Amino acid sequence: MRPELPTPAGPEGNGDYIRVEGLRVSYDGTTLALADLDLVASRGDFVAVLGPSGCGKSTLLHAMSGVLQPQAGEIEIGGHAVQGSMGSDAPLIGYVFQDHRLLPWRTVAQNISIVLHAAGVPRAEIESRIDRYLKMLQIDRLRDAWPMRLSGGQRQRVSIARALALQPAVVLMDEPFSTLDEVTARLMRQQLAELWRESSQTIVFVTHSIREALFLANRVYVLTKGPARVMEVVDIPIERPRRYEDPRLTDLEGQIVDRVMSVWGYGEPESEPTHKERQ
Amino acid sequence: MSTAAPIAVGGVGLRSRKRSLRIQASIVAWLLALGVWQVATLVSGGWVPSLDRIALAFLEDLTTAQVWADIWVTFRRILVTFSAATVIGVALGVAMGLNRRIAAFFRPIIVIGLAIPDLVYIIVAILVLGTEESSGLIALVIALVPFVVNIVVSGVGARDQGLDEMSSVYRLGRRRYLLDVLGRQVAPALLAAARTSFAFAWKLIVLVEALTQPRGIGAQIYYSFRLLRPDHMISLALLFIIVLRATEAIVFTPLERRLLGWMR
C-alpha cells in the first residue's frame, strides 16, 4: 500500500506570484528536457524542485530566469511574462548557481557591487548593502579577497550574498550546496532557512537531495526522470525552525523514496501517473 | 638526548635559489652565443663582423642624429600599423567569436589571409598603389589582421559560458558584459594578439622600408648592405631591438600586470 503523503493545499488559494504552465523545453528540437511542466509559488514561498540528476531541474531555472527560451508554455513572475530580456519594471531575480559563477578578476565586494550597479541601486546604498549581506553570511572579513583565494563554501556564500543583496523578489537556487562537504552544507542550509524567514523573498530551490528539499521548503515538487514532469507535489507541514534530524522529516523522506524508487531508477517514467494525471 | 634540527621548508630560500639558477642559465646562454659568433667570425674570413667591430659600429650609430631620426620614422610606422591591425583584428575577432554567422562569413577569408606569404601583400600593394609610404602600411595591416583575428577568436571561443549566463540573469547590459566579463576573460588573448601584432609589424616594416622607402631603419640596413657594412647592419638592428624591448617593458608589461594581476 502506498504511504500517505501530505496533500498540497492547492496553490490557487495562495495567489500565484510565480506561475509556470505547460513548460516544454528541448535543446535539439527532438529530445525533450521538460515536458508540460507546471509549477506555482505564492509570494514569500519556499518551493523546492526535487528530481534525479540530469532530469531537467536546472533547465527549469534557466527558463524561469529568461536565459533559455522554451518551445512551449508560459512563465510569469509577478505578473510579468518571462521572455528573454524582461522589461525594466519586471521583478528582479537573484540566481545562485551550482558553481558560484563569480568574476575571478573582481574582489568579493566588487562581485556584488557590479550586480547592484547594473540593477540601478543608488551608489550611496551599494556599500551598505554589501556590508550588510556579507555580515549576514559571516564573510565580512573576506570583503576584499579574490574569489580564487576562497574555499568552495566561502565562494558559495558570496554567490548567495550577491543574489540576496539585490533584494530580488525571487531567488532561484540551483543545487547551491551540492559541491560542499556535508558539515558546511548543513550550516549553509540552516543559514539559508534563517535568512529566508527574515526576508519576504520567494525562493525556488532545485536539488536532488530529498532531505534537503524537505528541510528547507514549504512545498516540494517531485519531478520524474527526464523529460521532467511533475510527479508529486508535497506540502511540508512541519513548523519552523526545523531540525535537520527531525524524525518527521525522516518519515516523509522514506515515503518519498518509496514513491520515486521505480520512477527515478531504471523503470520507465511513464509507468507512474503524473501529478496532473492524478488530478 | 639529541633533538632533530628544524628542516627549512621551501619558501623564500627555494625561490631565491630558482632565481639564481635562471640568471646563471641566462649568462651561460649569452656567453655561448657570443663564443659561437666569434668562431663564425674567424671561420668566415671576416664576412661575419667581429664583436668588437659591431660594438664600435653600435657606438657610432648611437651618436648619429640621422640614425635616431630613422628610428623615429620606423617606430611611427610600426605604431600606425600595429594600432590599425590590433583595432581591426580585435573588433573582427570578437564579432566572429560571438556570432556564428559572422564567423562563417569571415573564416575562409582569414584562412586564406593566413596562408598568403607577407611578401605577396607587399608586392601587390606596391603594384596597385605605388611606392608611397601608405601602400606599404596598408599591405602590412592586411597581412597582420588575420593573425590578430585568429588569436582573438580562440580567446573568445574559450570563454566561460557560465559567466555569460550570469551576466544575462543579472542583466549586466552590453557595455558591462563587454568590458567586465568578456573583456577580462579574453585579456590574455588580447595581450598576445597585441604582442604578436607589434613583433610582426617590426619585422615586416623593415622589409617594406628596404624595398620601397628612402628613410627608416629598414632603408638604412639595406643601405649598409649595399655598402658592404655588415657591422652597421647588425648594430642598427640591435639598436632598434633595444628600443622595441624598452617599449614592451614600458607599455605591455605594466598593462599585463594591471589586467592579469588577479591571477597571482
Coordinates of C-alpha atoms in Angstrom, one line a residue:
Chain A
M1 CA 0.0 0.0 0.0
R2 CA 1.3 3.4 -1.0
P3 CA 2.2 5.6 2.0
E4 CA 0.2 8.7 2.6
L5 CA 1.9 11.9 1.7
P6 CA 0.6 15.3 2.9
T7 CA -1.9 16.6 0.3
P8 CA -1.0 20.0 -1.1
A9 CA -3.3 22.8 0.0
G10 CA -3.7 23.9 -3.6
P11 CA -1.7 26.8 -4.9
E12 CA -4.7 28.6 -6.3
G13 CA -5.8 29.9 -3.0
N14 CA -2.4 31.5 -2.1
G15 CA -2.2 33.8 -5.1
D16 CA 0.3 32.8 -7.6
Y17 CA 3.4 35.0 -7.7
I18 CA 5.3 32.5 -9.9
R19 CA 3.3 30.6 -12.5
V20 CA 4.8 28.1 -14.8
E21 CA 2.3 26.4 -17.1
G22 CA 2.8 23.7 -19.7
L23 CA 6.5 24.4 -20.0
R24 CA 8.2 22.4 -22.7
V25 CA 11.9 22.7 -23.5
S26 CA 14.1 20.9 -25.9
Y27 CA 17.7 21.6 -26.6
D28 CA 18.0 19.9 -30.0
G29 CA 14.4 20.2 -31.2
T30 CA 13.6 16.5 -30.8
T31 CA 14.6 15.3 -27.2
L32 CA 12.5 17.0 -24.5
A33 CA 14.2 18.2 -21.3
L34 CA 11.0 19.4 -19.8
A35 CA 7.6 18.1 -20.8
D36 CA 4.5 20.1 -19.9
L37 CA 5.7 21.1 -16.6
D38 CA 3.5 23.2 -14.2
L39 CA 4.6 25.0 -11.0
V40 CA 3.2 27.7 -8.9
A41 CA 4.5 29.6 -5.9
S42 CA 2.9 32.4 -3.8
R43 CA 4.8 35.4 -2.7
G44 CA 7.3 34.7 0.1
D45 CA 7.0 30.9 -0.6
F46 CA 9.9 28.5 -0.4
V47 CA 9.5 25.9 -3.1
A48 CA 11.9 23.0 -3.7
V49 CA 12.1 21.2 -7.0
L50 CA 13.3 17.7 -6.4
G51 CA 14.4 15.3 -9.1
P52 CA 17.2 12.9 -10.1
S53 CA 20.4 14.2 -11.6
G54 CA 20.1 15.2 -15.2
C55 CA 16.2 15.3 -15.2
G56 CA 16.0 18.9 -16.3
K57 CA 15.8 20.8 -13.0
S58 CA 18.5 23.3 -14.0
T59 CA 16.8 23.7 -17.3
L60 CA 13.6 24.8 -15.5
L61 CA 15.6 27.5 -13.6
H62 CA 17.2 28.6 -16.8
A63 CA 13.8 29.1 -18.4
M64 CA 12.5 30.9 -15.3
S65 CA 15.4 33.3 -15.4
G66 CA 14.9 34.1 -19.1
V67 CA 18.2 32.7 -20.2
L68 CA 16.5 29.9 -22.1
Q69 CA 13.6 30.3 -24.5
P70 CA 11.1 27.4 -24.1
Q71 CA 9.5 25.8 -27.0
A72 CA 6.0 26.0 -25.4
G73 CA 4.4 27.1 -22.2
E74 CA 4.2 30.2 -20.2
I75 CA 6.2 31.6 -17.3
E76 CA 5.0 34.6 -15.3
I77 CA 6.8 36.2 -12.3
G78 CA 4.9 38.9 -10.5
G79 CA 2.5 39.3 -13.4
H80 CA 5.3 39.7 -16.0
A81 CA 5.9 37.2 -18.7
V82 CA 9.4 35.9 -18.7
Q83 CA 10.7 36.1 -22.3
G84 CA 14.4 36.5 -22.8
S85 CA 15.0 40.1 -21.6
M86 CA 12.2 41.3 -19.5
G87 CA 11.1 44.9 -19.1
S88 CA 12.9 47.2 -16.7
D89 CA 9.8 47.1 -14.4
A90 CA 9.9 43.3 -14.2
P91 CA 10.8 41.9 -10.8
L92 CA 14.5 41.4 -10.0
I93 CA 15.7 37.8 -10.0
G94 CA 18.6 36.6 -7.9
Y95 CA 20.3 33.4 -9.1
V96 CA 22.6 31.2 -7.0
F97 CA 24.4 28.9 -9.4
Q98 CA 25.7 25.4 -8.6
D99 CA 29.2 26.6 -9.4
H100 CA 29.0 30.1 -7.9
R101 CA 30.0 32.0 -11.2
L102 CA 31.9 34.8 -9.6
L103 CA 34.1 37.0 -11.7
P104 CA 37.7 35.9 -10.7
W105 CA 39.2 39.3 -11.5
R106 CA 36.8 41.1 -9.1
T107 CA 37.1 41.1 -5.4
V108 CA 34.2 39.7 -3.2
A109 CA 32.8 43.3 -2.7
Q110 CA 33.2 44.1 -6.4
N111 CA 31.4 40.9 -7.5
I112 CA 28.3 42.1 -5.5
S113 CA 28.6 45.8 -6.5
I114 CA 28.7 45.1 -10.2
V115 CA 25.3 43.4 -10.0
L116 CA 23.9 46.2 -7.8
H117 CA 25.2 48.9 -10.2
A118 CA 23.5 47.1 -13.1
A119 CA 20.2 46.9 -11.2
G120 CA 20.3 50.7 -10.6
V121 CA 20.8 50.6 -6.9
P122 CA 21.9 54.1 -5.7
R123 CA 25.7 54.4 -5.2
A124 CA 25.3 55.5 -1.6
E125 CA 23.3 52.4 -0.8
I126 CA 25.6 49.9 -2.5
E127 CA 28.3 49.9 0.1
S128 CA 25.9 49.5 3.0
R129 CA 24.1 46.6 1.3
I130 CA 27.4 44.8 0.6
D131 CA 28.4 45.2 4.3
R132 CA 25.1 44.1 5.5
Y133 CA 24.8 40.9 3.4
L134 CA 28.5 39.9 3.9
K135 CA 28.0 40.2 7.6
M136 CA 24.7 38.3 7.4
L137 CA 26.6 35.4 5.7
Q138 CA 29.5 35.8 8.1
I139 CA 32.1 36.6 5.4
D140 CA 32.6 40.3 6.0
R141 CA 36.3 39.7 6.7
L142 CA 36.6 38.5 3.0
R143 CA 35.3 41.7 1.6
D144 CA 38.5 42.5 -0.4
A145 CA 39.6 38.9 -1.1
W146 CA 39.9 37.4 -4.6
P147 CA 37.4 34.6 -5.3
M148 CA 40.2 32.2 -6.2
R149 CA 41.6 32.5 -2.7
L150 CA 38.3 31.3 -1.1
S151 CA 37.1 27.9 -0.2
G152 CA 34.1 26.3 -2.0
G153 CA 31.8 27.2 0.9
Q154 CA 33.0 30.8 1.1
R155 CA 32.5 31.2 -2.7
Q156 CA 29.0 29.9 -2.4
R157 CA 28.3 32.3 0.5
V158 CA 29.5 35.2 -1.8
S159 CA 27.2 33.9 -4.5
I160 CA 24.3 33.8 -2.1
A161 CA 25.2 37.3 -0.8
R162 CA 25.3 38.6 -4.4
A163 CA 21.8 37.2 -5.0
L164 CA 20.3 38.4 -1.8
A165 CA 21.9 41.9 -1.8
L166 CA 20.0 42.6 -5.0
Q167 CA 16.9 42.3 -2.7
P168 CA 15.1 40.5 -5.5
A169 CA 11.5 39.4 -5.4
V170 CA 12.5 35.9 -6.5
V171 CA 15.7 33.9 -5.8
L172 CA 16.4 30.9 -7.9
M173 CA 18.9 28.4 -6.4
D174 CA 20.4 25.6 -8.5
E175 CA 21.8 22.9 -6.1
P176 CA 23.9 25.5 -4.4
F177 CA 25.2 23.2 -1.7
S178 CA 25.8 20.0 -3.8
T179 CA 29.5 20.5 -4.1
L180 CA 30.2 21.3 -0.5
D181 CA 31.1 18.9 2.3
E182 CA 28.2 17.7 4.4
V183 CA 29.0 19.8 7.5
T184 CA 29.4 23.0 5.6
A185 CA 26.3 22.2 3.6
R186 CA 24.3 21.7 6.8
L187 CA 25.4 25.0 8.2
M188 CA 24.6 26.8 5.0
R189 CA 21.1 25.2 4.8
Q190 CA 20.4 26.3 8.4
Q191 CA 21.6 29.8 7.5
L192 CA 19.5 29.9 4.3
A193 CA 16.4 28.9 6.2
E194 CA 17.0 31.7 8.7
L195 CA 17.7 34.3 6.0
W196 CA 14.5 33.3 4.2
R197 CA 12.5 33.6 7.4
E198 CA 13.8 37.2 7.9
S199 CA 13.0 38.2 4.3
S200 CA 9.9 38.2 2.2
Q201 CA 11.6 36.6 -0.8
T202 CA 10.2 33.8 -2.9
I203 CA 12.7 31.0 -3.3
V204 CA 12.7 28.3 -5.9
F205 CA 15.4 25.8 -4.8
V206 CA 16.4 22.9 -7.1
T207 CA 18.0 19.9 -5.5
H208 CA 18.4 16.1 -5.9
S209 CA 18.6 15.6 -2.1
I210 CA 15.2 14.6 -0.7
R211 CA 16.2 15.6 2.9
E212 CA 17.5 19.0 1.8
A213 CA 14.2 19.7 0.0
L214 CA 12.1 18.7 3.0
F215 CA 14.2 20.6 5.5
L216 CA 14.1 23.9 3.5
A217 CA 10.9 24.1 1.6
N218 CA 7.2 24.7 2.3
R219 CA 6.3 22.7 -0.7
V220 CA 8.2 20.2 -2.8
Y221 CA 7.7 19.5 -6.4
V222 CA 8.9 16.0 -7.2
L223 CA 9.8 15.5 -10.8
T224 CA 10.1 12.4 -12.9
K225 CA 13.3 11.3 -14.6
G226 CA 13.9 13.3 -17.8
P227 CA 12.0 14.6 -19.6
A228 CA 10.8 16.2 -16.4
R229 CA 7.2 16.2 -15.5
V230 CA 5.7 17.0 -12.1
M231 CA 5.1 13.6 -10.4
E232 CA 4.1 14.7 -6.9
V233 CA 3.5 18.0 -5.1
V234 CA 4.1 17.6 -1.3
D235 CA 3.4 20.3 1.3
I236 CA 5.7 20.1 4.4
P237 CA 3.5 20.7 7.4
I238 CA 6.4 21.0 9.9
E239 CA 6.8 24.1 11.9
R240 CA 10.0 26.3 11.8
P241 CA 12.7 26.4 12.8
R242 CA 13.3 22.8 11.8
R243 CA 15.9 20.4 12.8
Y244 CA 17.7 18.5 10.1
E245 CA 17.4 15.3 12.1
D246 CA 13.7 15.7 12.8
P247 CA 12.1 12.2 12.7
R248 CA 9.1 13.6 10.9
L249 CA 11.4 14.6 8.0
T250 CA 12.8 11.1 8.1
D251 CA 9.2 9.7 7.8
L252 CA 8.5 12.0 4.9
E253 CA 11.8 11.2 3.3
G254 CA 11.0 7.4 3.5
Q255 CA 7.6 7.9 1.9
I256 CA 9.1 9.9 -1.0
V257 CA 11.9 7.4 -1.5
D258 CA 9.3 4.7 -1.8
R259 CA 7.4 6.7 -4.4
V260 CA 10.3 7.7 -6.5
M261 CA 12.2 4.5 -6.4
S262 CA 10.8 3.0 -9.6
V263 CA 10.5 6.3 -11.4
W264 CA 14.0 7.6 -10.7
G265 CA 15.6 4.2 -11.1
Y266 CA 15.7 2.3 -14.4
G267 CA 12.0 1.9 -14.7
E268 CA 10.0 3.7 -17.4
P269 CA 9.0 7.2 -16.2
E270 CA 5.6 6.8 -18.0
S271 CA 4.8 3.9 -15.6
E272 CA 4.0 6.4 -12.9
P273 CA 1.0 8.7 -13.4
T274 CA 1.9 12.3 -13.1
H275 CA 0.5 14.8 -10.6
K276 CA -1.6 16.3 -13.3
E277 CA -3.0 13.0 -14.5
R278 CA -4.0 12.0 -10.9
Q279 CA -5.9 15.3 -10.5
Chain B
M1 CA 69.2 13.2 24.1
S2 CA 69.6 15.0 20.8
T3 CA 66.7 16.8 19.2
A4 CA 66.3 16.9 15.4
A5 CA 67.3 20.1 13.7
P6 CA 64.4 22.1 12.2
I7 CA 64.0 21.5 8.5
A8 CA 64.0 24.6 6.3
V9 CA 60.9 24.2 4.1
G10 CA 60.5 25.8 0.6
G11 CA 59.6 29.4 0.8
V12 CA 62.0 32.3 0.2
G13 CA 65.1 30.1 0.1
L14 CA 63.8 27.9 -2.6
R15 CA 62.6 30.9 -4.6
S16 CA 65.9 32.7 -4.5
R17 CA 67.7 29.5 -5.5
K18 CA 65.5 29.1 -8.5
R19 CA 66.0 32.7 -9.5
S20 CA 69.8 32.4 -9.2
L21 CA 69.7 29.2 -11.4
R22 CA 67.7 31.2 -14.0
I23 CA 70.2 34.0 -14.0
Q24 CA 73.1 31.5 -14.3
A25 CA 71.5 29.7 -17.2
S26 CA 70.9 33.1 -18.9
I27 CA 74.6 34.1 -18.5
V28 CA 75.8 30.8 -19.9
A29 CA 73.5 31.1 -22.9
W30 CA 74.8 34.6 -23.7
L31 CA 78.4 33.6 -23.3
L32 CA 77.8 30.6 -25.5
A33 CA 76.1 32.7 -28.2
L34 CA 78.9 35.3 -28.2
G35 CA 81.5 32.5 -28.4
V36 CA 79.7 30.9 -31.4
W37 CA 79.6 34.3 -33.0
Q38 CA 83.4 34.9 -32.5
V39 CA 84.1 31.4 -34.0
A40 CA 81.8 32.3 -37.0
T41 CA 83.9 35.5 -37.5
L42 CA 87.1 33.5 -37.6
V43 CA 85.7 30.8 -39.9
S44 CA 84.0 33.3 -42.4
G45 CA 87.2 35.2 -43.0
G46 CA 85.7 38.4 -41.8
W47 CA 82.3 38.4 -43.5
V48 CA 80.7 37.9 -40.2
P49 CA 81.7 41.0 -38.3
S50 CA 83.6 40.5 -35.1
L51 CA 82.1 41.5 -31.8
D52 CA 84.4 44.5 -31.3
R53 CA 83.6 45.8 -34.8
I54 CA 79.9 45.6 -34.0
A55 CA 80.5 47.4 -30.7
L56 CA 82.3 50.2 -32.5
A57 CA 79.6 50.5 -35.2
F58 CA 76.9 50.5 -32.4
L59 CA 78.6 53.4 -30.6
E60 CA 78.9 55.3 -33.9
D61 CA 75.2 54.7 -34.7
L62 CA 74.2 55.6 -31.2
T63 CA 75.7 59.1 -31.5
T64 CA 74.5 59.8 -35.0
A65 CA 71.4 62.0 -35.2
Q66 CA 70.3 60.7 -38.5
V67 CA 70.0 57.2 -37.1
W68 CA 67.7 58.4 -34.3
A69 CA 65.6 60.2 -37.0
D70 CA 65.3 56.9 -38.9
I71 CA 64.4 55.1 -35.7
W72 CA 61.6 57.5 -35.1
V73 CA 60.3 57.1 -38.7
T74 CA 60.2 53.3 -38.4
F75 CA 58.7 53.5 -34.9
R76 CA 55.9 55.8 -36.1
R77 CA 55.2 53.4 -39.0
I78 CA 55.1 50.4 -36.5
L79 CA 52.7 52.3 -34.3
V80 CA 50.3 53.1 -37.1
T81 CA 50.4 49.6 -38.5
F82 CA 50.2 47.9 -35.1
S83 CA 47.3 50.1 -33.9
A84 CA 45.3 49.7 -37.1
A85 CA 45.8 45.9 -37.2
T86 CA 45.0 45.5 -33.5
V87 CA 41.9 47.6 -33.6
I88 CA 40.5 45.9 -36.7
G89 CA 41.6 42.4 -35.7
V90 CA 40.2 42.6 -32.1
A91 CA 36.8 44.0 -33.4
L92 CA 36.5 41.4 -36.1
G93 CA 37.8 38.6 -33.7
V94 CA 35.3 39.5 -31.0
A95 CA 32.4 39.7 -33.6
M96 CA 33.4 36.3 -35.0
G97 CA 33.8 34.7 -31.6
L98 CA 30.3 35.8 -30.5
N99 CA 28.4 35.4 -33.8
R100 CA 28.4 32.2 -35.8
R101 CA 27.1 33.8 -39.0
I102 CA 29.9 36.4 -38.9
A103 CA 32.4 33.7 -38.2
A104 CA 31.1 31.5 -41.1
F105 CA 31.4 34.5 -43.4
F106 CA 34.9 35.6 -42.5
R107 CA 36.6 32.3 -41.6
P108 CA 37.5 31.3 -45.2
I109 CA 38.9 34.8 -45.8
I110 CA 41.0 34.6 -42.6
V111 CA 42.3 31.1 -43.5
I112 CA 43.4 32.3 -46.9
G113 CA 44.8 35.5 -45.4
L114 CA 47.0 33.5 -43.0
A115 CA 48.3 31.3 -45.9
I116 CA 49.4 34.1 -48.2
P117 CA 53.1 35.0 -47.8
D118 CA 53.6 38.5 -46.4
L119 CA 55.8 39.4 -49.3
V120 CA 52.9 38.9 -51.7
Y121 CA 50.8 41.5 -49.9
I122 CA 53.7 44.0 -50.1
I123 CA 54.4 43.4 -53.8
V124 CA 50.7 43.6 -54.7
A125 CA 50.3 46.8 -52.7
I126 CA 53.3 48.3 -54.5
L127 CA 52.0 47.3 -57.9
V128 CA 48.5 48.6 -57.2
L129 CA 49.2 51.7 -55.0
G130 CA 52.7 52.6 -56.0
T131 CA 55.7 53.1 -53.7
E132 CA 54.0 55.6 -51.4
E133 CA 54.5 55.1 -47.7
S134 CA 50.8 54.4 -47.3
S135 CA 50.8 51.4 -49.7
G136 CA 53.3 49.5 -47.6
L137 CA 51.4 50.3 -44.4
I138 CA 48.1 49.1 -45.9
A139 CA 49.8 45.9 -47.1
L140 CA 51.1 45.3 -43.6
V141 CA 47.8 45.9 -41.9
I142 CA 46.1 43.4 -44.3
A143 CA 48.9 40.9 -43.5
L144 CA 48.7 41.3 -39.7
V145 CA 44.9 41.3 -39.3
P146 CA 44.4 37.6 -39.8
F147 CA 46.9 36.8 -37.1
V148 CA 45.2 39.0 -34.6
V149 CA 41.8 37.7 -35.6
N150 CA 42.9 34.1 -35.1
I151 CA 44.2 34.7 -31.6
V152 CA 41.2 36.8 -30.5
V153 CA 38.6 34.3 -31.9
S154 CA 40.3 31.5 -29.9
G155 CA 40.2 33.6 -26.8
V156 CA 36.5 34.5 -27.2
G157 CA 35.6 30.9 -28.0
A158 CA 37.3 29.6 -24.8
R159 CA 35.4 32.0 -22.6
D160 CA 33.3 30.7 -19.6
Q161 CA 29.8 30.5 -20.9
G162 CA 28.6 30.2 -17.3
L163 CA 29.6 33.9 -16.9
D164 CA 27.6 34.8 -20.0
E165 CA 24.6 33.3 -18.3
M166 CA 25.3 35.1 -15.0
S167 CA 25.6 38.4 -17.0
S168 CA 22.3 37.7 -18.7
V169 CA 20.4 36.7 -15.4
Y170 CA 21.7 39.8 -13.6
R171 CA 21.0 42.0 -16.7
L172 CA 24.5 43.5 -16.7
G173 CA 24.0 45.1 -20.1
R174 CA 26.1 45.0 -23.2
R175 CA 28.8 47.6 -22.1
R176 CA 29.4 45.9 -18.7
Y177 CA 29.4 42.5 -20.4
L178 CA 32.0 43.5 -23.0
L179 CA 34.3 45.4 -20.5
D180 CA 33.9 43.5 -17.3
V181 CA 33.0 39.9 -18.3
L182 CA 34.2 39.2 -21.9
G183 CA 37.0 41.8 -22.0
R184 CA 38.6 40.5 -18.8
Q185 CA 38.3 36.9 -19.9
V186 CA 40.0 37.5 -23.3
A187 CA 42.6 39.9 -21.9
P188 CA 45.4 37.3 -22.1
A189 CA 44.4 36.6 -25.8
L190 CA 44.2 40.4 -26.5
L191 CA 47.7 40.9 -25.0
A192 CA 49.0 38.0 -27.0
A193 CA 47.4 39.4 -30.1
A194 CA 48.9 42.9 -29.4
R195 CA 52.3 41.5 -28.8
T196 CA 52.2 39.4 -32.0
S197 CA 51.0 42.3 -34.0
F198 CA 53.8 44.5 -32.6
A199 CA 56.5 41.9 -33.3
F200 CA 55.3 41.2 -36.8
A201 CA 54.9 44.9 -37.6
W202 CA 58.6 45.5 -36.9
K203 CA 59.7 42.5 -38.9
L204 CA 57.6 43.5 -41.9
I205 CA 58.1 47.2 -41.8
V206 CA 61.9 46.7 -42.1
L207 CA 61.2 44.7 -45.3
V208 CA 58.8 47.3 -46.7
E209 CA 61.4 50.1 -46.0
A210 CA 64.2 48.1 -47.6
L211 CA 62.1 47.6 -50.7
T212 CA 60.3 51.0 -51.1
Q213 CA 61.4 53.7 -48.7
P214 CA 64.4 56.1 -48.6
R215 CA 64.1 56.6 -44.8
G216 CA 63.7 54.3 -41.8
I217 CA 65.8 51.6 -40.1
G218 CA 65.0 49.1 -42.9
A219 CA 66.2 51.5 -45.5
Q220 CA 69.4 52.2 -43.6
I221 CA 70.0 48.4 -43.1
Y222 CA 69.6 47.9 -46.8
Y223 CA 71.9 50.9 -47.5
S224 CA 74.6 49.4 -45.2
F225 CA 74.2 46.1 -47.1
R226 CA 74.8 47.8 -50.4
L227 CA 77.9 49.4 -48.9
L228 CA 79.0 46.0 -47.6
R229 CA 79.0 47.2 -43.9
P230 CA 77.5 44.2 -42.1
D231 CA 78.7 45.6 -38.7
H232 CA 76.4 48.6 -39.2
M233 CA 73.5 46.3 -40.4
I234 CA 73.7 44.4 -37.1
S235 CA 74.2 47.5 -34.9
L236 CA 71.2 49.2 -36.5
A237 CA 69.1 46.1 -35.9
L238 CA 70.4 45.9 -32.3
L239 CA 69.6 49.5 -31.6
F240 CA 66.1 49.2 -32.8
I241 CA 65.5 45.9 -30.9
I242 CA 66.6 47.7 -27.7
V243 CA 64.0 50.5 -28.5
L244 CA 61.3 47.9 -29.1
R245 CA 62.1 45.9 -25.9
A246 CA 62.0 49.2 -23.9
T247 CA 58.6 50.0 -25.4
E248 CA 57.4 46.5 -24.4
A249 CA 58.7 47.0 -20.9
I250 CA 57.1 50.4 -20.6
V251 CA 53.7 49.6 -22.2
F252 CA 53.0 45.9 -22.3
T253 CA 54.4 44.7 -19.0
P254 CA 52.5 47.2 -16.8
L255 CA 49.4 46.6 -18.9
E256 CA 49.7 42.8 -18.3
R257 CA 50.3 43.4 -14.6
R258 CA 47.2 45.5 -14.4
L259 CA 44.9 43.2 -16.4
L260 CA 46.2 39.9 -15.1
G261 CA 47.3 40.9 -11.6
W262 CA 44.4 38.9 -10.0
M263 CA 45.9 35.6 -11.2
R264 CA 48.9 36.0 -9.0

